[in-house]
PDB file of C-alpha atoms in Angstrom:
ATOM      1  CA  MET A   1      30.149  -5.706 -20.496  1.00  0.00           C
ATOM      2  CA  GLN A   2      26.682  -6.685 -19.233  1.00  0.00           C
ATOM      3  CA  ARG A   3      26.277  -9.087 -22.177  1.00  0.00           C
ATOM      4  CA  LEU A   4      29.679 -10.625 -21.406  1.00  0.00           C
ATOM      5  CA  LEU A   5      28.765 -11.089 -17.738  1.00  0.00           C
ATOM      6  CA  LEU A   6      25.499 -12.755 -18.729  1.00  0.00           C
ATOM      7  CA  SER A   7      27.363 -15.081 -21.100  1.00  0.00           C
ATOM      8  CA  LEU A   8      29.844 -15.987 -18.360  1.00  0.00           C
ATOM      9  CA  ALA A   9      27.007 -16.599 -15.912  1.00  0.00           C
ATOM     10  CA  ALA A  10      25.253 -18.851 -18.427  1.00  0.00           C
ATOM     11  CA  ALA A  11      28.470 -20.782 -19.048  1.00  0.00           C
ATOM     12  CA  LEU A  12      29.026 -21.210 -15.307  1.00  0.00           C
ATOM     13  CA  ALA A  13      25.462 -22.446 -14.843  1.00  0.00           C
ATOM     14  CA  LEU A  14      25.947 -24.953 -17.660  1.00  0.00           C
ATOM     15  CA  MET A  15      29.258 -26.163 -16.165  1.00  0.00           C
ATOM     16  CA  THR A  16      27.630 -26.527 -12.744  1.00  0.00           C
ATOM     17  CA  SER A  17      24.687 -28.413 -14.219  1.00  0.00           C
ATOM     18  CA  THR A  18      27.049 -30.698 -16.158  1.00  0.00           C
ATOM     19  CA  ALA A  19      29.133 -31.346 -13.055  1.00  0.00           C
ATOM     20  CA  LEU A  20      26.040 -32.199 -11.056  1.00  0.00           C
ATOM     21  CA  ALA A  21      24.825 -34.514 -13.801  1.00  0.00           C
ATOM     22  CA  ALA A  22      28.243 -36.229 -13.915  1.00  0.00           C
ATOM     23  CA  ASP A  23      27.938 -37.085 -10.222  1.00  0.00           C
ATOM     24  CA  GLN A  24      24.612 -38.849 -10.775  1.00  0.00           C
ATOM     25  CA  PRO A  25      24.240 -42.495 -11.833  1.00  0.00           C
ATOM     26  CA  LYS A  26      23.279 -43.028 -15.453  1.00  0.00           C
ATOM     27  CA  PRO A  27      19.546 -43.627 -16.000  1.00  0.00           C
ATOM     28  CA  THR A  28      18.273 -47.097 -16.747  1.00  0.00           C
ATOM     29  CA  TYR A  29      16.296 -45.541 -19.606  1.00  0.00           C
ATOM     30  CA  ALA A  30      17.054 -42.066 -21.001  1.00  0.00           C
ATOM     31  CA  ASP A  31      14.959 -39.651 -23.085  1.00  0.00           C
ATOM     32  CA  VAL A  32      11.958 -41.955 -23.242  1.00  0.00           C
ATOM     33  CA  SER A  33       9.018 -40.375 -25.090  1.00  0.00           C
ATOM     34  CA  TYR A  34       5.916 -40.322 -22.913  1.00  0.00           C
ATOM     35  CA  GLY A  35       3.731 -38.180 -25.190  1.00  0.00           C
ATOM     36  CA  PRO A  36       3.366 -36.823 -28.715  1.00  0.00           C
ATOM     37  CA  TYR A  37       5.498 -33.668 -28.352  1.00  0.00           C
ATOM     38  CA  LYS A  38       9.252 -33.241 -28.752  1.00  0.00           C
ATOM     39  CA  MET A  39       9.653 -32.083 -25.143  1.00  0.00           C
ATOM     40  CA  ASP A  40       7.672 -35.024 -23.727  1.00  0.00           C
ATOM     41  CA  LYS A  41      10.718 -36.969 -22.576  1.00  0.00           C
ATOM     42  CA  LEU A  42      11.718 -38.540 -19.285  1.00  0.00           C
ATOM     43  CA  ASP A  43      14.651 -40.359 -17.709  1.00  0.00           C
ATOM     44  CA  PHE A  44      14.137 -43.349 -15.402  1.00  0.00           C
ATOM     45  CA  TRP A  45      16.419 -44.962 -12.831  1.00  0.00           C
ATOM     46  CA  GLU A  46      15.325 -48.389 -11.618  1.00  0.00           C
ATOM     47  CA  ALA A  47      16.038 -49.205  -7.964  1.00  0.00           C
ATOM     48  CA  LYS A  48      16.848 -52.725  -6.843  1.00  0.00           C
ATOM     49  CA  GLY A  49      14.673 -54.470  -4.303  1.00  0.00           C
ATOM     50  CA  GLU A  50      12.133 -57.169  -3.680  1.00  0.00           C
ATOM     51  CA  GLY A  51       8.795 -56.560  -5.362  1.00  0.00           C
ATOM     52  CA  PRO A  52       7.594 -53.425  -7.201  1.00  0.00           C
ATOM     53  CA  ARG A  53       9.556 -50.323  -6.172  1.00  0.00           C
ATOM     54  CA  PRO A  54       8.211 -46.967  -5.017  1.00  0.00           C
ATOM     55  CA  LEU A  55       8.934 -44.073  -7.366  1.00  0.00           C
ATOM     56  CA  LEU A  56       9.966 -40.451  -6.908  1.00  0.00           C
ATOM     57  CA  VAL A  57       9.301 -38.141  -9.875  1.00  0.00           C
ATOM     58  CA  TYR A  58      11.234 -34.887 -10.287  1.00  0.00           C
ATOM     59  CA  ILE A  59       9.556 -32.040 -12.205  1.00  0.00           C
ATOM     60  CA  HIS A  60      12.074 -29.279 -12.988  1.00  0.00           C
ATOM     61  CA  GLY A  61      11.572 -25.587 -12.344  1.00  0.00           C
ATOM     62  CA  GLY A  62      12.253 -22.539 -14.498  1.00  0.00           C
ATOM     63  CA  GLY A  63       8.968 -20.650 -14.448  1.00  0.00           C
ATOM     64  CA  TRP A  64       7.561 -22.961 -17.150  1.00  0.00           C
ATOM     65  CA  ILE A  65       9.796 -20.779 -19.348  1.00  0.00           C
ATOM     66  CA  GLY A  66      13.070 -22.714 -19.170  1.00  0.00           C
ATOM     67  CA  GLY A  67      14.850 -25.469 -17.270  1.00  0.00           C
ATOM     68  CA  ASP A  68      15.551 -29.111 -18.038  1.00  0.00           C
ATOM     69  CA  LYS A  69      15.327 -32.528 -16.412  1.00  0.00           C
ATOM     70  CA  ALA A  70      19.151 -32.729 -16.515  1.00  0.00           C
ATOM     71  CA  ARG A  71      19.414 -30.185 -13.686  1.00  0.00           C
ATOM     72  CA  LEU A  72      18.754 -32.750 -10.997  1.00  0.00           C
ATOM     73  CA  PRO A  73      18.437 -31.754  -7.353  1.00  0.00           C
ATOM     74  CA  GLY A  74      20.424 -33.516  -4.641  1.00  0.00           C
ATOM     75  CA  ASN A  75      21.701 -37.049  -5.017  1.00  0.00           C
ATOM     76  CA  ILE A  76      19.535 -39.628  -6.774  1.00  0.00           C
ATOM     77  CA  LYS A  77      21.650 -42.384  -5.190  1.00  0.00           C
ATOM     78  CA  THR A  78      20.164 -41.471  -1.787  1.00  0.00           C
ATOM     79  CA  PHE A  79      16.788 -42.705  -3.024  1.00  0.00           C
ATOM     80  CA  LEU A  80      18.082 -45.606  -5.101  1.00  0.00           C
ATOM     81  CA  ASP A  81      19.922 -46.907  -2.032  1.00  0.00           C
ATOM     82  CA  LYS A  82      16.596 -46.909  -0.192  1.00  0.00           C
ATOM     83  CA  GLY A  83      15.001 -48.979  -2.967  1.00  0.00           C
ATOM     84  CA  ILE A  84      13.156 -45.982  -4.434  1.00  0.00           C
ATOM     85  CA  SER A  85      13.203 -45.660  -8.221  1.00  0.00           C
ATOM     86  CA  TYR A  86      13.514 -42.174  -9.732  1.00  0.00           C
ATOM     87  CA  ALA A  87      12.240 -40.361 -12.804  1.00  0.00           C
ATOM     88  CA  ALA A  88      12.951 -36.863 -14.157  1.00  0.00           C
ATOM     89  CA  VAL A  89      10.521 -35.214 -16.549  1.00  0.00           C
ATOM     90  CA  ASN A  90      10.708 -32.626 -19.322  1.00  0.00           C
ATOM     91  CA  TYR A  91       7.561 -30.947 -20.659  1.00  0.00           C
ATOM     92  CA  ARG A  92       6.512 -28.265 -23.123  1.00  0.00           C
ATOM     93  CA  LEU A  93       7.461 -24.754 -22.036  1.00  0.00           C
ATOM     94  CA  THR A  94       5.237 -21.712 -22.329  1.00  0.00           C
ATOM     95  CA  GLY A  95       7.244 -20.298 -25.242  1.00  0.00           C
ATOM     96  CA  GLU A  96       5.956 -23.255 -27.241  1.00  0.00           C
ATOM     97  CA  ALA A  97       2.570 -23.750 -25.581  1.00  0.00           C
ATOM     98  CA  PRO A  98       1.104 -21.903 -22.569  1.00  0.00           C
ATOM     99  CA  LEU A  99      -1.074 -23.447 -19.896  1.00  0.00           C
ATOM    100  CA  PRO A 100      -2.428 -26.069 -19.689  1.00  0.00           C
ATOM    101  CA  ALA A 101       0.453 -27.633 -21.703  1.00  0.00           C
ATOM    102  CA  PRO A 102       3.314 -27.698 -19.132  1.00  0.00           C
ATOM    103  CA  VAL A 103       1.137 -29.071 -16.333  1.00  0.00           C
ATOM    104  CA  HIS A 104      -0.932 -31.485 -18.396  1.00  0.00           C
ATOM    105  CA  ASP A 105       2.279 -32.867 -19.939  1.00  0.00           C
ATOM    106  CA  ALA A 106       3.563 -33.628 -16.439  1.00  0.00           C
ATOM    107  CA  ALA A 107       0.239 -35.294 -15.615  1.00  0.00           C
ATOM    108  CA  ARG A 108       0.626 -37.518 -18.672  1.00  0.00           C
ATOM    109  CA  ALA A 109       4.163 -38.393 -17.541  1.00  0.00           C
ATOM    110  CA  ILE A 110       2.705 -39.778 -14.293  1.00  0.00           C
ATOM    111  CA  GLN A 111       0.152 -41.772 -16.266  1.00  0.00           C
ATOM    112  CA  PHE A 112       2.872 -43.077 -18.588  1.00  0.00           C
ATOM    113  CA  LEU A 113       4.995 -44.222 -15.649  1.00  0.00           C
ATOM    114  CA  ARG A 114       2.018 -46.085 -14.236  1.00  0.00           C
ATOM    115  CA  HIS A 115       1.440 -47.643 -17.653  1.00  0.00           C
ATOM    116  CA  LYS A 116       5.061 -48.875 -17.489  1.00  0.00           C
ATOM    117  CA  ALA A 117       4.642 -50.241 -13.953  1.00  0.00           C
ATOM    118  CA  LYS A 118       4.940 -53.925 -14.818  1.00  0.00           C
ATOM    119  CA  GLU A 119       7.817 -53.478 -17.273  1.00  0.00           C
ATOM    120  CA  TRP A 120       9.766 -51.084 -15.021  1.00  0.00           C
ATOM    121  CA  ASN A 121       8.837 -52.722 -11.685  1.00  0.00           C
ATOM    122  CA  ILE A 122       6.995 -49.676 -10.291  1.00  0.00           C
ATOM    123  CA  ASN A 123       4.584 -49.755  -7.357  1.00  0.00           C
ATOM    124  CA  LYS A 124       1.611 -47.780  -8.717  1.00  0.00           C
ATOM    125  CA  ASN A 125       0.461 -47.023  -5.176  1.00  0.00           C
ATOM    126  CA  LYS A 126       3.734 -45.416  -4.097  1.00  0.00           C
ATOM    127  CA  ILE A 127       4.518 -42.500  -6.409  1.00  0.00           C
ATOM    128  CA  ALA A 128       5.648 -39.154  -4.975  1.00  0.00           C
ATOM    129  CA  LEU A 129       6.597 -35.840  -6.595  1.00  0.00           C
ATOM    130  CA  THR A 130       9.346 -33.321  -6.011  1.00  0.00           C
ATOM    131  CA  GLY A 131      10.489 -30.129  -7.714  1.00  0.00           C
ATOM    132  CA  GLY A 132      11.286 -26.473  -7.225  1.00  0.00           C
ATOM    133  CA  SER A 133       9.595 -23.238  -8.300  1.00  0.00           C
ATOM    134  CA  ALA A 134       7.324 -23.996 -11.289  1.00  0.00           C
ATOM    135  CA  GLY A 135       8.100 -27.693 -10.806  1.00  0.00           C
ATOM    136  CA  ALA A 136       6.823 -27.283  -7.269  1.00  0.00           C
ATOM    137  CA  CYS A 137       3.685 -25.538  -8.526  1.00  0.00           C
ATOM    138  CA  THR A 138       3.026 -28.386 -10.977  1.00  0.00           C
ATOM    139  CA  SER A 139       3.698 -30.988  -8.275  1.00  0.00           C
ATOM    140  CA  MET A 140       1.265 -29.335  -5.856  1.00  0.00           C
ATOM    141  CA  TRP A 141      -1.370 -29.035  -8.564  1.00  0.00           C
ATOM    142  CA  LEU A 142      -1.113 -32.752  -9.324  1.00  0.00           C
ATOM    143  CA  LEU A 143      -1.154 -33.555  -5.603  1.00  0.00           C
ATOM    144  CA  CYS A 144      -4.370 -31.622  -4.980  1.00  0.00           C
ATOM    145  CA  HIS A 145      -6.213 -31.978  -8.278  1.00  0.00           C
ATOM    146  CA  ASP A 146      -8.926 -34.545  -8.899  1.00  0.00           C
ATOM    147  CA  ASP A 147      -7.850 -37.670 -10.759  1.00  0.00           C
ATOM    148  CA  MET A 148      -7.577 -37.065 -14.526  1.00  0.00           C
ATOM    149  CA  ALA A 149      -7.827 -40.755 -15.491  1.00  0.00           C
ATOM    150  CA  ASP A 150     -10.245 -41.482 -18.332  1.00  0.00           C
ATOM    151  CA  PRO A 151     -11.292 -45.152 -18.119  1.00  0.00           C
ATOM    152  CA  LYS A 152     -12.865 -44.965 -21.604  1.00  0.00           C
ATOM    153  CA  ALA A 153      -9.848 -43.414 -23.371  1.00  0.00           C
ATOM    154  CA  LYS A 154      -8.579 -45.141 -26.518  1.00  0.00           C
ATOM    155  CA  ASP A 155      -5.034 -44.303 -25.408  1.00  0.00           C
ATOM    156  CA  PRO A 156      -4.203 -46.766 -22.580  1.00  0.00           C
ATOM    157  CA  VAL A 157      -1.868 -44.222 -20.960  1.00  0.00           C
ATOM    158  CA  LEU A 158      -4.802 -41.863 -20.352  1.00  0.00           C
ATOM    159  CA  ARG A 159      -6.680 -44.595 -18.483  1.00  0.00           C
ATOM    160  CA  GLU A 160      -4.091 -44.444 -15.711  1.00  0.00           C
ATOM    161  CA  SER A 161      -4.453 -42.355 -12.557  1.00  0.00           C
ATOM    162  CA  THR A 162      -2.728 -39.011 -11.998  1.00  0.00           C
ATOM    163  CA  ARG A 163      -3.074 -39.204  -8.218  1.00  0.00           C
ATOM    164  CA  VAL A 164       0.099 -39.528  -6.146  1.00  0.00           C
ATOM    165  CA  THR A 165       1.174 -40.525  -2.637  1.00  0.00           C
ATOM    166  CA  ALA A 166       2.859 -37.298  -1.526  1.00  0.00           C
ATOM    167  CA  ALA A 167       4.839 -34.267  -2.703  1.00  0.00           C
ATOM    168  CA  ALA A 168       7.844 -32.422  -1.275  1.00  0.00           C
ATOM    169  CA  VAL A 169       8.630 -29.144  -3.010  1.00  0.00           C
ATOM    170  CA  GLY A 170      10.773 -26.033  -2.731  1.00  0.00           C
ATOM    171  CA  GLY A 171       9.965 -22.366  -3.380  1.00  0.00           C
ATOM    172  CA  GLY A 172       6.673 -23.189  -5.065  1.00  0.00           C
ATOM    173  CA  GLN A 173       3.896 -20.881  -6.234  1.00  0.00           C
ATOM    174  CA  THR A 174       0.669 -21.962  -4.544  1.00  0.00           C
ATOM    175  CA  SER A 175      -1.269 -19.463  -6.651  1.00  0.00           C
ATOM    176  CA  ILE A 176      -0.428 -17.880  -9.989  1.00  0.00           C
ATOM    177  CA  ASP A 177      -3.490 -15.641 -10.073  1.00  0.00           C
ATOM    178  CA  PRO A 178      -2.269 -12.017 -10.186  1.00  0.00           C
ATOM    179  CA  LYS A 179      -5.378 -10.797  -8.369  1.00  0.00           C
ATOM    180  CA  VAL A 180      -4.530 -13.155  -5.501  1.00  0.00           C
ATOM    181  CA  ILE A 181      -0.765 -12.942  -5.299  1.00  0.00           C
ATOM    182  CA  GLU A 182      -0.385  -9.164  -5.574  1.00  0.00           C
ATOM    183  CA  PRO A 183      -2.349  -8.629  -2.323  1.00  0.00           C
ATOM    184  CA  TRP A 184      -0.312 -11.437  -0.723  1.00  0.00           C
ATOM    185  CA  LEU A 185       3.138 -10.305  -1.881  1.00  0.00           C
ATOM    186  CA  GLY A 186       3.038  -6.817  -3.349  1.00  0.00           C
ATOM    187  CA  PRO A 187       3.462  -5.573  -6.930  1.00  0.00           C
ATOM    188  CA  ASN A 188       6.992  -6.908  -7.574  1.00  0.00           C
ATOM    189  CA  VAL A 189       5.781 -10.492  -7.944  1.00  0.00           C
ATOM    190  CA  LEU A 190       3.912  -9.449 -11.088  1.00  0.00           C
ATOM    191  CA  LYS A 191       7.201  -8.406 -12.675  1.00  0.00           C
ATOM    192  CA  HIS A 192       8.180 -12.042 -13.044  1.00  0.00           C
ATOM    193  CA  ALA A 193       7.600 -13.324 -16.582  1.00  0.00           C
ATOM    194  CA  MET A 194       6.212 -16.634 -15.304  1.00  0.00           C
ATOM    195  CA  ILE A 195       2.935 -14.947 -14.412  1.00  0.00           C
ATOM    196  CA  TYR A 196       2.091 -13.444 -17.796  1.00  0.00           C
ATOM    197  CA  LYS A 197       3.842 -15.992 -20.008  1.00  0.00           C
ATOM    198  CA  SER A 198       1.996 -18.860 -18.327  1.00  0.00           C
ATOM    199  CA  VAL A 199      -1.210 -17.765 -20.082  1.00  0.00           C
ATOM    200  CA  GLY A 200       0.457 -16.751 -23.357  1.00  0.00           C
ATOM    201  CA  GLY A 201       0.727 -13.043 -22.617  1.00  0.00           C
ATOM    202  CA  ASN A 202       3.434 -10.694 -23.891  1.00  0.00           C
ATOM    203  CA  SER A 203       3.435  -8.478 -20.808  1.00  0.00           C
ATOM    204  CA  MET A 204       1.767  -8.168 -17.430  1.00  0.00           C
ATOM    205  CA  GLN A 205      -0.033  -5.034 -18.561  1.00  0.00           C
ATOM    206  CA  GLU A 206      -1.528  -6.824 -21.556  1.00  0.00           C
ATOM    207  CA  VAL A 207      -2.683  -9.717 -19.377  1.00  0.00           C
ATOM    208  CA  MET A 208      -4.230  -7.461 -16.729  1.00  0.00           C
ATOM    209  CA  ASP A 209      -5.993  -5.402 -19.398  1.00  0.00           C
ATOM    210  CA  ASN A 210      -7.615  -8.661 -20.539  1.00  0.00           C
ATOM    211  CA  TYR A 211      -7.809 -10.396 -17.170  1.00  0.00           C
ATOM    212  CA  GLU A 212     -11.217 -11.984 -17.704  1.00  0.00           C
ATOM    213  CA  LYS A 213      -9.855 -13.763 -20.766  1.00  0.00           C
ATOM    214  CA  HIS A 214      -7.186 -15.437 -18.612  1.00  0.00           C
ATOM    215  CA  ALA A 215      -8.978 -15.740 -15.268  1.00  0.00           C
ATOM    216  CA  ALA A 216     -10.079 -19.357 -15.739  1.00  0.00           C
ATOM    217  CA  LEU A 217      -6.512 -20.534 -16.409  1.00  0.00           C
ATOM    218  CA  TYR A 218      -5.146 -18.582 -13.463  1.00  0.00           C
ATOM    219  CA  LYS A 219      -7.733 -20.086 -11.146  1.00  0.00           C
ATOM    220  CA  GLU A 220      -7.429 -23.642 -12.503  1.00  0.00           C
ATOM    221  CA  PHE A 221      -3.638 -23.847 -12.254  1.00  0.00           C
ATOM    222  CA  SER A 222      -3.327 -22.400  -8.761  1.00  0.00           C
ATOM    223  CA  PRO A 223      -2.873 -25.396  -6.403  1.00  0.00           C
ATOM    224  CA  TYR A 224      -4.355 -23.361  -3.541  1.00  0.00           C
ATOM    225  CA  ASN A 225      -7.761 -23.579  -5.224  1.00  0.00           C
ATOM    226  CA  HIS A 226      -7.772 -27.399  -5.213  1.00  0.00           C
ATOM    227  CA  VAL A 227      -7.003 -28.123  -1.541  1.00  0.00           C
ATOM    228  CA  THR A 228      -9.381 -30.625   0.082  1.00  0.00           C
ATOM    229  CA  ALA A 229      -9.227 -32.923   3.098  1.00  0.00           C
ATOM    230  CA  ASP A 230      -8.562 -36.037   1.015  1.00  0.00           C
ATOM    231  CA  ASP A 231      -5.416 -34.668  -0.659  1.00  0.00           C
ATOM    232  CA  PRO A 232      -2.163 -36.587  -0.006  1.00  0.00           C
ATOM    233  CA  PRO A 233       0.532 -35.201   2.330  1.00  0.00           C
ATOM    234  CA  LEU A 234       2.584 -32.169   1.317  1.00  0.00           C
ATOM    235  CA  LEU A 235       5.900 -30.766   2.551  1.00  0.00           C
ATOM    236  CA  MET A 236       7.035 -27.311   1.407  1.00  0.00           C
ATOM    237  CA  THR A 237      10.382 -25.577   1.929  1.00  0.00           C
ATOM    238  CA  TYR A 238      11.191 -21.889   1.420  1.00  0.00           C
ATOM    239  CA  GLY A 239      13.902 -19.359   2.178  1.00  0.00           C
ATOM    240  CA  ASN A 240      13.358 -17.224   5.266  1.00  0.00           C
ATOM    241  CA  ASN A 241      13.152 -13.724   3.785  1.00  0.00           C
ATOM    242  CA  MET A 242       9.664 -12.853   5.023  1.00  0.00           C
ATOM    243  CA  LYS A 243       9.870  -9.172   4.035  1.00  0.00           C
ATOM    244  CA  LEU A 244       6.661  -7.729   2.603  1.00  0.00           C
ATOM    245  CA  PRO A 245       6.064  -6.368   0.088  1.00  0.00           C
ATOM    246  CA  SER A 246       8.479  -8.612  -1.809  1.00  0.00           C
ATOM    247  CA  GLU A 247      11.779  -6.944  -2.699  1.00  0.00           C
ATOM    248  CA  ASN A 248      11.918  -7.889  -6.381  1.00  0.00           C
ATOM    249  CA  ALA A 249      10.518 -10.315  -8.931  1.00  0.00           C
ATOM    250  CA  GLY A 250      12.784 -13.190  -7.893  1.00  0.00           C
ATOM    251  CA  HIS A 251      11.964 -12.803  -4.216  1.00  0.00           C
ATOM    252  CA  GLY A 252       8.270 -12.480  -4.931  1.00  0.00           C
ATOM    253  CA  ILE A 253       7.937 -15.547  -7.160  1.00  0.00           C
ATOM    254  CA  HIS A 254       9.488 -17.801  -4.461  1.00  0.00           C
ATOM    255  CA  HIS A 255       8.203 -15.963  -1.366  1.00  0.00           C
ATOM    256  CA  PRO A 256       7.597 -17.969   1.837  1.00  0.00           C
ATOM    257  CA  VAL A 257       4.129 -16.449   2.145  1.00  0.00           C
ATOM    258  CA  TYR A 258       3.044 -18.825  -0.636  1.00  0.00           C
ATOM    259  CA  GLY A 259       3.722 -21.643   1.806  1.00  0.00           C
ATOM    260  CA  VAL A 260       2.124 -19.870   4.743  1.00  0.00           C
ATOM    261  CA  LYS A 261      -1.111 -19.368   2.790  1.00  0.00           C
ATOM    262  CA  MET A 262      -1.112 -22.973   1.544  1.00  0.00           C
ATOM    263  CA  LYS A 263      -0.544 -24.411   5.017  1.00  0.00           C
ATOM    264  CA  GLU A 264      -3.285 -22.241   6.518  1.00  0.00           C
ATOM    265  CA  LYS A 265      -5.756 -23.582   3.965  1.00  0.00           C
ATOM    266  CA  ALA A 266      -4.513 -27.175   4.264  1.00  0.00           C
ATOM    267  CA  ASP A 267      -4.748 -27.099   8.067  1.00  0.00           C
ATOM    268  CA  LYS A 268      -8.275 -25.731   7.881  1.00  0.00           C
ATOM    269  CA  ALA A 269      -9.275 -28.440   5.381  1.00  0.00           C
ATOM    270  CA  GLY A 270      -7.632 -31.240   7.373  1.00  0.00           C
ATOM    271  CA  MET A 271      -4.918 -32.049   4.808  1.00  0.00           C
ATOM    272  CA  GLU A 272      -1.489 -33.134   6.129  1.00  0.00           C
ATOM    273  CA  CYS A 273       0.877 -30.284   5.381  1.00  0.00           C
ATOM    274  CA  HIS A 274       4.397 -29.470   6.634  1.00  0.00           C
ATOM    275  CA  LEU A 275       6.076 -26.096   6.139  1.00  0.00           C
ATOM    276  CA  LEU A 276       9.833 -25.652   6.621  1.00  0.00           C
ATOM    277  CA  ILE A 277      11.090 -22.061   6.751  1.00  0.00           C
ATOM    278  CA  PRO A 278      14.397 -21.663   8.660  1.00  0.00           C
ATOM    279  CA  GLY A 279      13.790 -19.790  11.893  1.00  0.00           C
ATOM    280  CA  VAL A 280      10.112 -19.310  11.064  1.00  0.00           C
ATOM    281  CA  SER A 281       8.309 -22.633  10.634  1.00  0.00           C
ATOM    282  CA  GLN A 282       9.225 -26.254  11.302  1.00  0.00           C
ATOM    283  CA  SER A 283       7.631 -29.681  11.262  1.00  0.00           C
ATOM    284  CA  GLU A 284       7.287 -31.752  14.415  1.00  0.00           C
ATOM    285  CA  LYS A 285       7.950 -34.909  12.370  1.00  0.00           C
ATOM    286  CA  TYR A 286      10.276 -34.101   9.455  1.00  0.00           C
ATOM    287  CA  LYS A 287      13.600 -32.249   9.449  1.00  0.00           C
ATOM    288  CA  ASN A 288      13.954 -32.087   5.677  1.00  0.00           C
ATOM    289  CA  THR A 289      12.577 -33.085   2.284  1.00  0.00           C
ATOM    290  CA  ASN A 290      14.395 -36.424   2.097  1.00  0.00           C
ATOM    291  CA  ASP A 291      13.123 -37.585   5.502  1.00  0.00           C
ATOM    292  CA  PHE A 292       9.569 -36.866   4.391  1.00  0.00           C
ATOM    293  CA  LEU A 293       9.850 -38.503   0.967  1.00  0.00           C
ATOM    294  CA  ILE A 294      11.590 -41.644   2.197  1.00  0.00           C
ATOM    295  CA  ASP A 295       9.021 -42.057   4.959  1.00  0.00           C
ATOM    296  CA  LYS A 296       6.051 -41.605   2.625  1.00  0.00           C
ATOM    297  CA  LEU A 297       7.491 -43.914  -0.037  1.00  0.00           C
ATOM    298  CA  THR A 298       8.837 -46.710   2.154  1.00  0.00           C
ATOM    299  CA  GLY A 299       6.601 -46.507   5.231  1.00  0.00           C
ATOM    300  CA  ASP A 300       3.567 -48.637   6.045  1.00  0.00           C
ATOM    301  CA  ASP A 301       0.460 -47.963   3.971  1.00  0.00           C
ATOM    302  CA  SER A 302      -1.737 -47.988   7.065  1.00  0.00           C
TER     303      SER A 302
END
């Protein structure tokens, strides 16, 4: 019976995803290879408008374990109607290659899109990121990380910048380091497979028994560790279940305290950061993700 229920749930999720995809406009270019791996594919929707267009890039969630660029959030037409082009990115998952693969693939996707700027009419100086869960974690890492451009690279894509204009994300992990997040959220967060699979582990126990082997990856791919005053603006949204310790793995991996900790550090550093938690935290300037993204992508550069 449990297996049947899981199969029905999977079928419903697929039907919902297909229905959502059917409501979206068809991409200008679909399944474009941006890197050497099978999963390095992206879709691109070109917005109409005078001059190079700003670009919003969606990085899907799924714990770096699953998910797909086809499961688009919201309505792409909202951005296209504002003259904002859109891209959705796939990347290697941790079952194929653990960190740094999923995040570095997404970084290359940004570089590839910049490399296509002239051909696809993209404004290189107006690129923002959005995504949920692991896609949010990747987006925040790219937002806060130093530029990965290599001016001397033989590959022209790698000469392009990875820096972006802004990011608006939902339910994102601001740290993936078990020795940081367990004190923040309680032991249930460590039950989520994202945490041990991200570094190629088979279980949380195995990873913790060999923590020093994985510590560098955990520290490097925690956006919280890269916050500095010169980082671009960030908006984060979360559900409002503030209960601590977290109730279960799913609650823990998307807990609002991730956002609280990130905003505390950003505010201290002097980085623009907005945190939206219903009934708990609001922004004086932005009511929602779309308001923020449209303002950052279409507003004055000054």
